[in-house]
CSV table of C-alpha atoms in Angstrom, one decimal:
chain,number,residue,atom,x,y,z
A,128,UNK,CA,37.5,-56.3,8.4
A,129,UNK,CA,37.7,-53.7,5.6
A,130,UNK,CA,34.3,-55.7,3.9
A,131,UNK,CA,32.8,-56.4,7.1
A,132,UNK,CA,32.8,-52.1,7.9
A,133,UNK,CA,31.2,-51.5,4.2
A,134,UNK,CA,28.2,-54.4,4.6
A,135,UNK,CA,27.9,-52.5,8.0
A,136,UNK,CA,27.2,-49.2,6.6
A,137,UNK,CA,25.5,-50.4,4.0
A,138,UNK,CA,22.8,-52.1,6.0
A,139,UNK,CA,22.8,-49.1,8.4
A,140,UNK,CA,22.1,-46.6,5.5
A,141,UNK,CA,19.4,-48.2,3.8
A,142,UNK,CA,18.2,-48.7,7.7
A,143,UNK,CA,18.2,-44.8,7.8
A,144,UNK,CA,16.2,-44.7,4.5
A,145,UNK,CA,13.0,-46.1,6.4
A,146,UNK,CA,11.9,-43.1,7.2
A,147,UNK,CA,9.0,-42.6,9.6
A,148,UNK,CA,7.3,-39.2,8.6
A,149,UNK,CA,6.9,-40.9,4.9
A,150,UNK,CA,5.5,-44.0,5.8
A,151,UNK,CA,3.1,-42.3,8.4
A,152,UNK,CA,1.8,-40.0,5.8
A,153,UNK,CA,1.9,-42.9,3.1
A,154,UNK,CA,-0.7,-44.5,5.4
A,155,UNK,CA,-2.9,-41.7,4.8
A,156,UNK,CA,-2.2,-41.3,1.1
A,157,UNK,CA,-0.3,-38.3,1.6
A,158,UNK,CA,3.4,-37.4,1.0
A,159,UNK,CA,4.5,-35.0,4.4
A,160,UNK,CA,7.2,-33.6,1.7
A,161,UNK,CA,4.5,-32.1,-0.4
A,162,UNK,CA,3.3,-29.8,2.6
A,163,UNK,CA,4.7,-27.2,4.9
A,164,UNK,CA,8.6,-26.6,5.1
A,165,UNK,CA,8.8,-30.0,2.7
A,166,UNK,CA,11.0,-31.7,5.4
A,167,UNK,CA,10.5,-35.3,6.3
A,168,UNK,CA,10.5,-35.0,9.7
A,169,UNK,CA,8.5,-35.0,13.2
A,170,UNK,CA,8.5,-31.3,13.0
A,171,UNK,CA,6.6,-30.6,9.8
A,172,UNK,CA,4.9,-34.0,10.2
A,173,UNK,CA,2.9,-32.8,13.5
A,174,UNK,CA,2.3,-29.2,11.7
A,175,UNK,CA,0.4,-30.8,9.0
A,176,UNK,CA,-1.7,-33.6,10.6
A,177,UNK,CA,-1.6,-33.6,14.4
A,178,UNK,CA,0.7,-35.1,17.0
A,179,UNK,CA,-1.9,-37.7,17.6
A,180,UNK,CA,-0.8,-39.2,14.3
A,181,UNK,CA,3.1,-39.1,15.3
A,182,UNK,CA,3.6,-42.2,17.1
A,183,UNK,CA,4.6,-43.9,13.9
A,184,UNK,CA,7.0,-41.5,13.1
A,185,UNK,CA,8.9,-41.6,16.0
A,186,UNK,CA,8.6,-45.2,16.4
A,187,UNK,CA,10.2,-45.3,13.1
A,188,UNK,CA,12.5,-42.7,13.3
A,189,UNK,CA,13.8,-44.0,17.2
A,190,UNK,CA,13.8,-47.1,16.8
A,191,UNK,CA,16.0,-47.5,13.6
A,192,UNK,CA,18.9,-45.1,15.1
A,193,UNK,CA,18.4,-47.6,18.0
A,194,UNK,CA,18.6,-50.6,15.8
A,195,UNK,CA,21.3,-49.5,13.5
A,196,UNK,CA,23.9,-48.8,17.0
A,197,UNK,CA,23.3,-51.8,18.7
A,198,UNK,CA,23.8,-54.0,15.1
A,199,UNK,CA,27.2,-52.2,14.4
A,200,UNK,CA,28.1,-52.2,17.8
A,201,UNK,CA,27.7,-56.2,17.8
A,202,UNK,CA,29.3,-56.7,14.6
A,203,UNK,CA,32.8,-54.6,16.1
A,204,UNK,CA,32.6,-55.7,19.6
A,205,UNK,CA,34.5,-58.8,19.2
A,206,UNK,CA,37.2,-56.7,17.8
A,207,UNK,CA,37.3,-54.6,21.0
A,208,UNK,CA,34.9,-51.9,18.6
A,209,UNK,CA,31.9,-51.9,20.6
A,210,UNK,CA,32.2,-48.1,20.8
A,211,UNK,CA,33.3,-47.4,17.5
A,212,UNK,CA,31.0,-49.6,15.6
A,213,UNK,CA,27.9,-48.3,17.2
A,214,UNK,CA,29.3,-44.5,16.5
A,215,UNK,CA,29.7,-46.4,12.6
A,216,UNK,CA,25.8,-47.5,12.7
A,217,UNK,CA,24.6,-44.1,14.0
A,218,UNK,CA,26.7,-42.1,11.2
A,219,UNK,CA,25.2,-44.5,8.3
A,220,UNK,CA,21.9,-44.4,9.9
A,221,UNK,CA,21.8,-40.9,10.0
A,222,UNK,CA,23.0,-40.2,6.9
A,223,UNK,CA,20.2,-42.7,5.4
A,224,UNK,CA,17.5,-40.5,6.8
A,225,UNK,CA,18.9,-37.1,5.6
A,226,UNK,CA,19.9,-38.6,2.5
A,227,UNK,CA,17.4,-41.7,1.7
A,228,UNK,CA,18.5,-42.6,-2.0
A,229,UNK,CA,15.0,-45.1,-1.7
A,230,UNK,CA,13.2,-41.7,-1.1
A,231,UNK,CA,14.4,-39.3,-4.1
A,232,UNK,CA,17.0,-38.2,-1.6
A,233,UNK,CA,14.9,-36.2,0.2
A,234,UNK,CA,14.3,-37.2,3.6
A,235,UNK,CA,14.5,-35.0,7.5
A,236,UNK,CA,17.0,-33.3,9.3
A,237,UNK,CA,18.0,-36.2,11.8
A,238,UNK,CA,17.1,-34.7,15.1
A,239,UNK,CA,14.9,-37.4,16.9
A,240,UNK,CA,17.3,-39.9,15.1
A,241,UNK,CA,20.0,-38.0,16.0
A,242,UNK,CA,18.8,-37.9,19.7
A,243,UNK,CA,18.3,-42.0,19.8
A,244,UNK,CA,21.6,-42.2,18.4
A,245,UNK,CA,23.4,-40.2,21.2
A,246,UNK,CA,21.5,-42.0,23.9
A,247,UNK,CA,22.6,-45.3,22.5
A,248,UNK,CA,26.0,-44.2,22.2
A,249,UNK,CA,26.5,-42.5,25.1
A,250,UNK,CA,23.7,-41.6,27.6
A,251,UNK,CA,25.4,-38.7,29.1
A,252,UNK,CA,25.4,-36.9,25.5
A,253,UNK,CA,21.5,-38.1,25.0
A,254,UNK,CA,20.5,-36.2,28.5
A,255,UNK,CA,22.8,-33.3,27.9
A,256,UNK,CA,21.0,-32.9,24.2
A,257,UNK,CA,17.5,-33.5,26.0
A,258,UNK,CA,17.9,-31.3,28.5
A,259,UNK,CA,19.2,-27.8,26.0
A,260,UNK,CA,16.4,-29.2,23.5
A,261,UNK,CA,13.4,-29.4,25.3
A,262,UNK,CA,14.4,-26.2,28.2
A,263,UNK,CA,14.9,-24.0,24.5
A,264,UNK,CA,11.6,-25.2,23.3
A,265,UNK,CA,9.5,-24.4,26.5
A,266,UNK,CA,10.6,-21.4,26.9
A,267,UNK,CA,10.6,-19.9,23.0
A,268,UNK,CA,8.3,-22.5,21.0
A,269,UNK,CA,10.6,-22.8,18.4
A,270,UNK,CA,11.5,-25.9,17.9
A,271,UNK,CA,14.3,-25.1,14.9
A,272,UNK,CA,16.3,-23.2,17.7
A,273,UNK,CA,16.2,-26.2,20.2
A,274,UNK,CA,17.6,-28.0,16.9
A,275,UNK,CA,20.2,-26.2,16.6
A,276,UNK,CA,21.3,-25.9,20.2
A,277,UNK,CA,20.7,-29.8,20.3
A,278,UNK,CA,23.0,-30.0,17.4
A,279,UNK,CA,25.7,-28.1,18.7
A,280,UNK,CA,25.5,-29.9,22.5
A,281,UNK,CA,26.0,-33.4,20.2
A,282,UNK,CA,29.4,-32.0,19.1
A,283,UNK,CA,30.6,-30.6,22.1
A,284,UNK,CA,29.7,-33.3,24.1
A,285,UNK,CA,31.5,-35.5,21.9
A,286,UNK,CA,34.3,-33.5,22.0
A,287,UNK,CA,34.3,-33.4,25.5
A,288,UNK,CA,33.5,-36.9,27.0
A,289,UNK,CA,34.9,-39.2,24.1
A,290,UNK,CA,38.7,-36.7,23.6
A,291,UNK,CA,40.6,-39.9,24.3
A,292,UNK,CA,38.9,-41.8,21.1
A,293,UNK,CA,39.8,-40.0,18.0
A,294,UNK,CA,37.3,-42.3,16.3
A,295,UNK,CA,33.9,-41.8,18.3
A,296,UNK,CA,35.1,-37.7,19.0
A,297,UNK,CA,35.3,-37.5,15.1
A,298,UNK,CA,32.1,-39.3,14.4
A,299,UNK,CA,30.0,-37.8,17.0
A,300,UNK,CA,31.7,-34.1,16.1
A,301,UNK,CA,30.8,-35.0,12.4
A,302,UNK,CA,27.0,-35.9,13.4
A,303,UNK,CA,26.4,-32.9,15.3
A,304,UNK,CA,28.0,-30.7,12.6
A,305,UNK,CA,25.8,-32.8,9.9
A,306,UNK,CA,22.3,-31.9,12.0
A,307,UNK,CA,23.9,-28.2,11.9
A,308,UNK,CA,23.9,-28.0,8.4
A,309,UNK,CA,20.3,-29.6,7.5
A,310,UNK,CA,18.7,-26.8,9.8
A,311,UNK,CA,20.6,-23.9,8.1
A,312,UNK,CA,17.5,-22.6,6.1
A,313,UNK,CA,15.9,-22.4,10.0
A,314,UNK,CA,18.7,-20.6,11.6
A,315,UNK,CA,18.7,-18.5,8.6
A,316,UNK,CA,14.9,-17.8,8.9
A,317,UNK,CA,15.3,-17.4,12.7
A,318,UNK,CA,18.1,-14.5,12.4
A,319,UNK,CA,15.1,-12.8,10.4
A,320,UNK,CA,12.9,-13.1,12.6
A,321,UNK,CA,10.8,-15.3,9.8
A,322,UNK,CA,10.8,-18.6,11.3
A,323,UNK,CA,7.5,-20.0,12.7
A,324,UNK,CA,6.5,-21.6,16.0
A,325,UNK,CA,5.3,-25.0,17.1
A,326,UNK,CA,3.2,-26.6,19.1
A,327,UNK,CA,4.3,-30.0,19.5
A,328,UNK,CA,1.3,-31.4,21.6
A,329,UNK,CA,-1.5,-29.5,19.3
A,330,UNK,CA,-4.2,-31.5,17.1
A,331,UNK,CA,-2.6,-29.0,13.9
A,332,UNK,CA,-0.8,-26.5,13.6
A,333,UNK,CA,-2.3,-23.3,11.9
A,334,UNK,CA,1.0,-21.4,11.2
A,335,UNK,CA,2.9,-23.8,8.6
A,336,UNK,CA,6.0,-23.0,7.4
A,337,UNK,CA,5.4,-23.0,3.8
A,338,UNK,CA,8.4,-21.1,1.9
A,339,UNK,CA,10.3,-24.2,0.7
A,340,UNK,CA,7.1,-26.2,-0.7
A,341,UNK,CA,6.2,-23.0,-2.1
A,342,UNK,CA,9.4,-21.9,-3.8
A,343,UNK,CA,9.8,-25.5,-5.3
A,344,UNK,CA,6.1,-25.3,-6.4
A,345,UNK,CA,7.1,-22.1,-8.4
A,346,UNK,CA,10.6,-23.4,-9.7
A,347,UNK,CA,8.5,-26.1,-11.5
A,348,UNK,CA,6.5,-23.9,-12.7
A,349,UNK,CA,8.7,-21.8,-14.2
A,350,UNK,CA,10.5,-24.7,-16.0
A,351,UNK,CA,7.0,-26.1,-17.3
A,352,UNK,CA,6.4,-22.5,-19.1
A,353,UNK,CA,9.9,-22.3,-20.3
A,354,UNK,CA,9.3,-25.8,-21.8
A,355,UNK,CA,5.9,-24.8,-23.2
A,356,UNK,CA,7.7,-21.5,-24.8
A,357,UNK,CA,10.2,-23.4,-26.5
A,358,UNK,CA,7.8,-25.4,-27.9
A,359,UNK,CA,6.1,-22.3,-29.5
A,360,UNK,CA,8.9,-21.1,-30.6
C-alpha cells in the first residue's frame, strides 16, 4: 500500500508539472514567466496575449487536475479509498503545478486547477467556489480577490461537507490554504490599493501587472554589476 501511495503521487506531481500557460506560450516562442506578474498562470497568460490564445491553457491546466483525481481515485477504490485517493491526486497535482521541479520550480498559483480538482472531488465544493469566484470578479474586476475568496470557500467547504473524513477535510483544508499562500503578493497589493484589474474576455490587457518581472529583472542586475566589480577589483 505504502509503495502503491508514493508511485501515486509521484505520477500525480510530475502530472501537475505539465503546465498549460508554459506550453501555450512555448508554442509562440515565448516564456509567459518572463512577462507581467511572472506567474504561470491563466491570469497573467490572458494579460499578455489575449484570451483567444487560452484554450490551451485551460485545457491543460483542467484537464490534468481532472486526470490526476480520477487516476488516484482508481488506484484506492478497491481499498474502499475512492475519496481519499482522488483528494491524494488533487494534492500532488496541485503541488506539481505550483511547484513544477521540470519547470525551474516556478510554475502558477493553482486556481483553475484547483477549481477542476474540487469539482472532481466533490461537486458541491466546485459550484460553491464557482459561484464566490466568478460573482467577486463581475462585480470588482479583480480577479486576485475572486482568488482569494475561491481559496478560502475550498477550505471551508471542506471543512464543512467532508468533517466526518479526517483525511479528505485535511487535504482539501491544506489545498485551500496552499492557493492562500501563492496569492499573498495579490492580497498584499490589494490591501494597497496597487493591485491591477482584468479583463478576462479582452484581446490584451493594457494594464499588466509588472512589479515581480520587474524586481527580478533588477535583482539580476544588481548581482551581474556586483560580479563585474569584483572582477575589477
Amino acid at each position: 500500500m505504502v509503495l502503491r501511495i508514493i508511485i501515486t503521487a509521484l505520477v500525480c506531481y510530475f502530472l501537475g508539472n505539465h503546465n498549460g500557460a508554459i506550453f501555450a506560450s512555448r508554442m509562440l516562442h515565448d516564456d509567459v514567466r518572463e512577462h507581467g506578474s511572472g506567474n504561470a498562470g491563466l491570469t497573467n497568460f490572458i494579460r499578455n496575449y489575449g484570451a483567444s490564445r487560452s484554450i490551451m491553457v485551460i485545457l491543460v491546466d483542467t484537464g490534468k487536475a481532472v486526470l490526476a483525481c480520477m487516476l488516484a481515485g482508481l488506484v484506492f477504490e478497491p481499498y474502499g479509498y475512492q475519496l481519499e485517493g482522488a483528494t491524494l491526486g488533487g494534492i500532488c497535482v496541485m503541488l506539481g503545478h505550483d511547484f513544477p521541479a521540470l519547470q525551474g520550480f516556478r510554475g502558477g498559483k493553482g486556481i483553475l486547477s484547483g477549481w477542476f480538482i474540487a469539482w472532481s472531488i466533490d461537486w458541491r465544493i466546485g459550484l460553491a467556489i464557482a459561484i464566490v469566484f466568478f460573482v467577486t470578479y463581475f462585480l470588482t474586476k479583480y480577479v486576485s480577490l475572486g482568488s482569494v475568496l475561491a481559496a478560502l470557500t475550498f477550505a471551508v467547504c471542506f471543512a464543512v461537507f467532508h468533517y466526518d473524513n479526517l483525511l479528505v477535510m485535511t487535504g482539501g483544508i491544506f489545498m485551500g490554504l496552499l492557493t492562500l499562500f501563492m496569492h499573498r503578493k495579490n492580497f498584499i497589493r490589494l490591501l494597497k490599493g496597487q493591485e491591477s484589474k482584468t479583463d478576462l474576455f479582452a484581446k490584451k490587457n493594457k494594464n499588466v501587472d509588472t512589479s515581480d518581472v520587474a524586481f527580478r529583472k533588477k535583482e539580476q542586475e544588481g548581482r551581474h554589476l556586483g560580479i563585474a566589480l569584483h572582477k575589477e577589483e
